[in-house]
């Protein structure tokens, strides 16, 4: 279930203490890695899956037994984070090596495999409805492609997603259906909400969601923070994580890992000019407002849905939150400048979301208060080729698995933004 029946968010009720697990995994990893990386006997994949399994046993058990956890983890992760050290004080945690080249692959993949396992064991099936303004739909569609007992219906606003994004939504086929809604993203979102509240529809179909507030997406996002701590032999103490943020799911997952005992010095909440959380951390007042378009558009969020969870974690106390969280706001001009500077300093192209994280981190480093910052790199630069080229003069290549989508044929079903049309369609195809 995405939302609780009372309309609120689910949140873990207990906080298992895993600090010993994290410490012993780090020790074990240090021993197997020898003095140099080429002496290492444990692959990145083995290590990442091991962490995912160990944490999942403790979070999901006993409701989900260990053999099931092992299957979910193995099927979900045939990709890993990549930790890239830049210098003494800065490193990147690249989270874009999954099938759609963005960090959302981690959460979507785990959720899809967990759902498939649960539906199998209960002999049930489900229809997943997703409204998307772009990237989320692509990651969800790819993660659920070919899953048994699950059909995915994606609603997207006609003419308002990028060419590449539309290809990601409309070319997969199999159990993925794309509805091209003649309206805005808000229309798509409203239709999905109305469908969830429609009694006759819910009596006939097992409707569910896969949006970013689903705990099944949040929990697996904690794994890469833990992986970063364990695999970075440079540092033993807690590091600072900079998280380019929109809905704050990514950052909340890191805070969960910290609650379970991961040594973390601080989280830097890096936003574009949609800065309601940095503003809250400064003034102590949470003032949601309509979002503004920016170059880092996956973070254009005016009322972040995971803020509710952060509030609960820090007892609704801004001073407690300030101890762990620091906010930074980055403009589009600074984002472009950041991409250019990063390329000049390190010879690496970064996407605009990662650049927001870089600019924020640099400001903090200049103050000299933190030693070691890990920037979460949330998307492959090739997905934002135009912007990267504008900043650096160099056009990054589109990653292979996305490039091949370009030749495939778009298949979508046009639809008016009316609940009746959506209801008729769902009942006709999935009852
Ligand atoms: C979704 C997204 C973000 C924002 O993540 P949240 O969990 O919503 O804060 C940042 N960067 C990219 C590339 C994204 O796709």
XYZ file of C-alpha atoms and ligand atoms in Angstrom:
446
model
C 0.000 0.000 0.000
C 1.299 3.411 -0.941
C -0.819 5.510 1.417
C -2.306 4.511 4.771
C -6.147 4.327 4.829
C -6.322 7.581 6.826
C -4.426 9.398 4.053
C -1.139 9.639 5.988
C 2.243 8.124 5.185
C 3.523 4.840 6.525
C 6.693 5.129 8.574
C 8.756 2.456 10.360
C 7.559 2.174 13.968
C 10.823 0.774 15.314
C 14.473 1.662 14.863
C 16.632 -1.456 14.864
C 20.177 -0.625 15.941
C 22.553 -1.870 13.274
C 25.710 0.000 14.203
C 27.562 -3.216 15.020
C 26.548 -4.721 11.711
C 27.823 -1.661 9.822
C 31.072 -1.666 11.755
C 31.749 -5.388 11.312
C 30.920 -5.261 7.588
C 33.401 -2.416 7.209
C 36.093 -4.363 9.091
C 35.420 -7.447 7.007
C 35.568 -5.442 3.819
C 38.833 -3.817 4.844
C 40.411 -7.231 5.411
C 39.277 -8.601 2.069
C 40.379 -5.486 0.193
C 44.061 -5.725 1.092
C 46.165 -2.608 0.646
C 45.202 -1.921 -2.917
C 42.005 -2.184 -4.830
C 43.247 -4.868 -7.213
C 43.880 -7.219 -4.290
C 40.207 -7.080 -3.450
C 38.383 -10.388 -3.337
C 34.854 -9.047 -2.901
C 33.193 -7.470 -5.936
C 31.108 -4.282 -5.670
C 28.065 -6.347 -6.569
C 28.668 -8.925 -3.836
C 29.205 -6.204 -1.260
C 26.153 -4.177 -2.251
C 23.884 -7.227 -2.273
C 25.266 -8.368 1.058
C 24.407 -4.988 2.619
C 20.951 -5.011 1.020
C 20.250 -8.504 2.391
C 21.525 -7.876 5.904
C 19.545 -4.644 6.277
C 16.397 -6.137 4.712
C 16.430 -9.154 7.072
C 16.309 -6.759 9.996
C 13.709 -4.414 8.537
C 11.335 -6.775 6.728
C 11.548 -9.890 8.915
C 9.710 -11.820 10.171
C 6.850 -10.885 7.801
C 9.112 -11.590 4.821
C 11.380 -14.585 5.391
C 15.098 -14.601 4.618
C 15.019 -16.752 1.437
C 12.401 -14.372 -0.006
C 14.558 -11.366 0.918
C 17.502 -13.019 -0.838
C 15.490 -13.511 -4.040
C 14.193 -9.921 -3.970
C 17.695 -8.503 -3.528
C 19.261 -10.684 -6.207
C 16.589 -9.848 -8.783
C 16.589 -6.129 -7.935
C 20.264 -5.289 -8.100
C 22.256 -6.204 -11.162
C 23.706 -2.684 -10.849
C 25.485 -0.979 -7.960
C 26.386 2.492 -6.770
C 29.872 3.661 -7.780
C 31.933 5.571 -5.257
C 34.389 7.909 -6.976
C 36.865 9.859 -4.859
C 37.735 13.274 -6.314
C 40.200 14.595 -3.746
C 40.893 14.559 -0.008
C 37.618 16.209 0.891
C 35.164 15.360 -1.846
C 33.748 12.268 -3.520
C 30.819 11.355 -5.728
C 28.417 8.514 -5.069
C 27.164 7.758 -8.580
C 23.644 6.351 -8.455
C 22.941 6.339 -12.181
C 24.232 2.954 -13.311
C 20.796 1.316 -13.298
C 18.467 0.698 -16.265
C 17.095 4.267 -16.558
C 20.303 6.007 -15.423
C 18.849 7.742 -12.362
C 18.880 6.944 -8.648
C 15.153 6.137 -8.722
C 16.070 2.744 -10.235
C 17.188 1.506 -6.788
C 13.818 2.088 -5.140
C 11.639 1.142 -8.105
C 13.467 -2.120 -8.736
C 13.259 -3.297 -5.128
C 9.584 -2.353 -4.877
C 8.724 -4.189 -8.104
C 10.395 -7.423 -7.018
C 8.990 -7.238 -3.487
C 5.476 -6.739 -4.885
C 5.835 -9.637 -7.304
C 6.960 -11.945 -4.470
C 4.103 -10.890 -2.184
C 1.458 -11.227 -4.890
C 2.751 -14.686 -5.834
C 2.624 -15.883 -2.247
C -0.951 -14.628 -1.865
C -2.071 -15.761 -5.295
C -3.276 -12.246 -6.117
C -2.697 -9.782 -8.936
C -2.542 -5.982 -9.039
C -2.837 -2.981 -11.337
C -0.403 -0.167 -10.628
C -1.471 3.341 -11.554
C 1.225 6.002 -11.894
C 0.913 9.629 -12.873
C 4.194 11.041 -14.122
C 5.593 14.356 -15.250
C 8.642 12.570 -16.633
C 11.321 10.563 -14.895
C 9.462 8.617 -12.207
C 7.231 6.915 -14.764
C 10.253 5.730 -16.730
C 11.974 4.164 -13.721
C 8.753 2.520 -12.531
C 7.866 1.186 -15.987
C 11.311 -0.308 -16.480
C 11.362 -1.853 -12.989
C 7.961 -3.532 -13.398
C 8.497 -4.668 -16.982
C 7.718 -8.382 -17.294
C 6.758 -8.846 -13.622
C 4.182 -11.568 -13.101
C 0.696 -10.712 -11.764
C 1.248 -6.974 -12.248
C -0.008 -4.574 -14.900
C 1.283 -1.007 -14.949
C -0.759 1.873 -16.325
C 1.111 5.148 -16.696
C -0.688 8.451 -17.172
C 1.367 11.237 -18.687
C 0.463 14.700 -20.000
C 0.458 14.744 -23.804
C 3.151 17.008 -25.262
C 4.553 17.955 -21.862
C 7.286 15.386 -21.324
C 10.617 15.342 -23.149
C 11.163 13.179 -26.243
C 13.465 10.829 -24.339
C 11.065 10.585 -21.408
C 8.158 9.750 -23.721
C 10.208 6.982 -25.343
C 10.913 5.537 -21.893
C 7.178 5.425 -21.124
C 5.763 4.249 -24.427
C 8.140 1.733 -26.018
C 8.353 -1.071 -23.474
C 5.151 -2.997 -24.242
C 4.338 -6.271 -22.410
C 2.601 -5.417 -19.106
C 3.219 -1.662 -19.423
C 0.492 0.586 -20.877
C 0.948 4.310 -21.455
C -2.119 6.571 -21.402
C -1.459 9.875 -23.126
C -3.748 12.273 -21.280
C -4.972 15.380 -23.066
C -4.215 17.669 -20.146
C -1.579 18.643 -17.603
C 0.395 16.633 -15.051
C -2.083 17.863 -12.441
C -4.911 16.272 -14.462
C -3.008 12.967 -14.482
C -2.460 13.120 -10.745
C -6.091 14.005 -10.078
C -7.299 11.088 -12.234
C -5.122 8.627 -10.314
C -6.397 9.968 -6.983
C -10.001 9.770 -8.176
C -9.477 6.197 -9.353
C -8.131 5.182 -5.931
C -11.255 6.656 -4.294
C -13.712 5.046 -6.752
C -15.502 2.218 -4.892
C -16.830 0.372 -7.934
C -13.385 0.317 -9.507
C -11.682 -0.875 -6.333
C -14.257 -3.620 -5.878
C -13.281 -5.066 -9.267
C -9.531 -4.417 -9.358
C -6.647 -4.505 -6.907
C -5.359 -0.977 -7.594
C -2.114 0.203 -6.088
C 0.529 2.898 -6.526
C 4.304 3.014 -6.852
C 4.999 6.662 -6.169
C 7.930 8.000 -4.239
C 6.178 8.099 -0.861
C 5.859 4.301 -0.915
C 8.030 2.837 1.862
C 8.975 0.027 -0.505
C 10.934 2.594 -2.514
C 12.316 4.515 0.444
C 13.913 1.624 2.362
C 16.157 0.354 -0.471
C 17.469 3.898 -0.948
C 19.119 3.609 2.472
C 21.357 0.809 1.157
C 23.682 3.049 -0.840
C 24.422 5.376 2.074
C 25.539 2.314 4.029
C 27.475 1.052 1.017
C 29.267 4.385 0.772
C 30.397 4.176 4.413
C 31.524 0.559 4.156
C 33.289 0.727 0.801
C 35.117 4.030 1.266
C 38.342 2.951 2.916
C 39.509 6.579 3.002
C 37.262 7.454 5.873
C 36.336 5.789 9.166
C 34.414 8.565 10.805
C 31.027 9.840 9.827
C 30.982 11.756 6.572
C 28.669 14.486 5.345
C 26.246 13.536 2.570
C 25.022 16.190 0.156
C 21.657 15.203 -1.314
C 20.166 17.057 -4.306
C 16.543 17.142 -3.167
C 12.989 17.657 -4.432
C 10.471 15.467 -2.646
C 13.118 14.579 -0.039
C 12.706 10.803 -0.384
C 16.406 10.338 -1.066
C 17.466 12.425 1.924
C 14.899 10.776 4.219
C 16.332 7.357 3.300
C 19.764 8.560 4.424
C 18.308 9.830 7.681
C 16.743 6.389 8.246
C 20.177 4.768 7.818
C 21.562 7.242 10.377
C 18.726 6.335 12.784
C 19.767 2.690 12.426
C 23.299 3.558 13.499
C 25.201 4.721 10.403
C 27.903 7.250 11.376
C 26.946 10.497 9.619
C 28.185 13.952 10.496
C 25.573 15.934 8.617
C 23.159 15.870 5.684
C 23.196 18.827 3.339
C 19.790 19.345 1.761
C 20.705 20.934 -1.575
C 17.775 22.399 -3.482
C 17.282 24.656 -6.475
C 15.216 27.818 -5.930
C 12.340 25.600 -4.763
C 13.800 25.948 -1.288
C 10.995 25.453 1.239
C 13.111 23.065 3.336
C 16.300 25.211 3.461
C 13.988 28.089 4.352
C 12.381 26.040 7.124
C 15.817 25.183 8.518
C 16.700 28.872 8.526
C 13.473 30.435 9.777
C 11.675 27.566 11.498
C 8.534 28.025 9.390
C 7.354 25.537 6.760
C 5.760 27.462 3.916
C 4.864 25.258 0.911
C 4.296 27.178 -2.310
C 3.752 26.469 -6.019
C 6.886 25.116 -7.696
C 9.043 27.097 -10.128
C 10.660 25.572 -13.251
C 14.436 25.168 -13.137
C 17.261 23.369 -14.959
C 17.228 20.641 -12.295
C 13.587 19.885 -13.032
C 13.284 16.606 -11.112
C 13.663 18.775 -8.007
C 10.984 21.342 -8.880
C 8.804 20.597 -5.877
C 6.970 23.228 -3.857
C 5.530 20.972 -1.145
C 7.895 18.036 -0.563
C 5.887 14.945 0.355
C 8.525 13.375 2.608
C 8.843 16.437 4.826
C 6.153 14.872 7.026
C 8.480 11.941 7.701
C 11.428 14.213 8.537
C 9.219 16.095 10.974
C 8.316 12.868 12.769
C 11.937 11.701 12.902
C 13.043 14.953 14.535
C 10.028 15.228 16.899
C 8.680 18.228 14.989
C 11.515 20.266 16.469
C 13.481 22.497 14.103
C 16.462 22.746 16.486
C 16.805 18.959 16.603
C 16.542 18.854 12.811
C 19.246 21.529 12.492
C 21.745 19.345 14.329
C 21.686 16.842 11.426
C 20.358 18.823 8.463
C 21.688 21.904 6.783
C 19.950 23.518 3.792
C 21.485 25.225 0.752
C 19.679 26.894 -2.158
C 21.300 26.996 -5.606
C 20.151 29.107 -8.571
C 20.205 28.056 -12.244
C 23.156 30.399 -12.951
C 25.139 28.791 -10.137
C 24.144 25.333 -11.414
C 25.580 26.066 -14.873
C 28.695 27.579 -13.332
C 29.020 24.504 -11.093
C 28.935 22.081 -14.054
C 31.617 24.112 -15.800
C 33.844 24.345 -12.738
C 33.454 20.651 -11.960
C 34.558 19.728 -15.460
C 37.525 22.084 -15.214
C 38.609 20.705 -11.822
C 37.981 16.988 -12.265
C 37.503 16.367 -15.993
C 34.085 14.808 -15.333
C 30.718 15.938 -16.708
C 27.879 16.073 -14.191
C 24.145 16.583 -14.680
C 22.334 19.696 -13.343
C 20.947 17.897 -10.242
C 24.379 16.695 -9.190
C 25.692 20.208 -9.914
C 23.266 21.653 -7.357
C 24.854 19.252 -4.862
C 28.349 20.299 -5.893
C 27.711 24.034 -5.521
C 26.121 23.483 -2.094
C 29.056 21.287 -0.979
C 31.633 23.829 -2.089
C 30.039 26.556 -0.004
C 30.183 24.341 3.079
C 33.774 23.275 2.424
C 34.842 26.914 2.147
C 33.539 27.497 5.667
C 35.977 24.781 6.783
C 33.520 23.138 9.173
C 33.291 19.675 7.625
C 36.096 17.397 6.490
C 34.698 14.899 4.063
C 31.692 15.297 1.787
C 30.034 12.637 -0.371
C 27.823 14.141 -3.091
C 25.002 11.908 -4.284
C 25.085 11.988 -8.074
C 21.462 11.361 -8.993
C 21.382 11.206 -12.810
C 23.634 10.447 -15.777
C 24.747 13.682 -17.520
C 23.666 12.231 -20.893
C 20.008 12.516 -19.826
C 20.431 16.307 -19.688
C 22.717 16.683 -22.676
C 21.528 20.135 -23.763
C 22.063 21.734 -20.373
C 25.443 20.076 -19.921
C 26.482 21.328 -23.350
C 25.279 24.845 -22.551
C 27.470 24.859 -19.420
C 30.597 23.123 -20.665
C 30.529 23.194 -24.462
C 30.647 19.400 -24.484
C 27.754 17.148 -25.350
C 27.766 14.007 -23.168
C 26.783 10.774 -24.862
C 23.428 9.217 -24.136
C 24.009 6.014 -22.162
C 23.664 2.852 -24.222
C 20.472 1.457 -22.675
C 18.663 4.762 -23.248
C 20.068 5.370 -26.717
C 18.562 2.129 -27.995
C 15.065 3.316 -26.967
C 15.228 6.094 -29.531
C 14.747 3.731 -32.423
C 11.742 1.984 -30.914
C 8.183 2.780 -31.870
C 5.952 4.809 -29.549
C 2.717 3.115 -28.474
C 0.268 5.119 -26.374
C -3.472 5.343 -25.900
C -4.833 8.911 -26.131
C -7.395 9.761 -23.473
C -9.482 12.736 -22.324
C -8.859 13.743 -18.689
C -12.118 12.258 -17.371
C -12.458 9.581 -14.703
C -15.187 7.848 -16.711
C -12.778 7.212 -19.596
C -10.093 5.880 -17.266
C -12.564 3.672 -15.407
C -13.978 2.193 -18.630
C -10.493 1.488 -19.898
C -9.313 -0.222 -16.713
C -12.408 -2.391 -16.373
C -12.326 -3.401 -20.012
C -8.675 -4.489 -19.975
C -7.868 -5.686 -16.488
C -11.005 -7.048 -14.820
C 13.848 12.555 -8.308
C 15.161 13.176 -8.498
C 15.762 13.993 -7.507
C 15.060 14.362 -6.225
O 14.924 13.275 -5.341
P 13.894 13.339 -4.126
O 13.953 12.004 -3.493
O 12.545 13.642 -4.721
O 14.351 14.437 -3.223
C 17.037 14.485 -7.735
N 17.697 14.218 -8.894
C 17.150 13.461 -9.858
C 17.924 13.237 -11.111
C 15.876 12.906 -9.711
O 15.355 12.162 -10.689
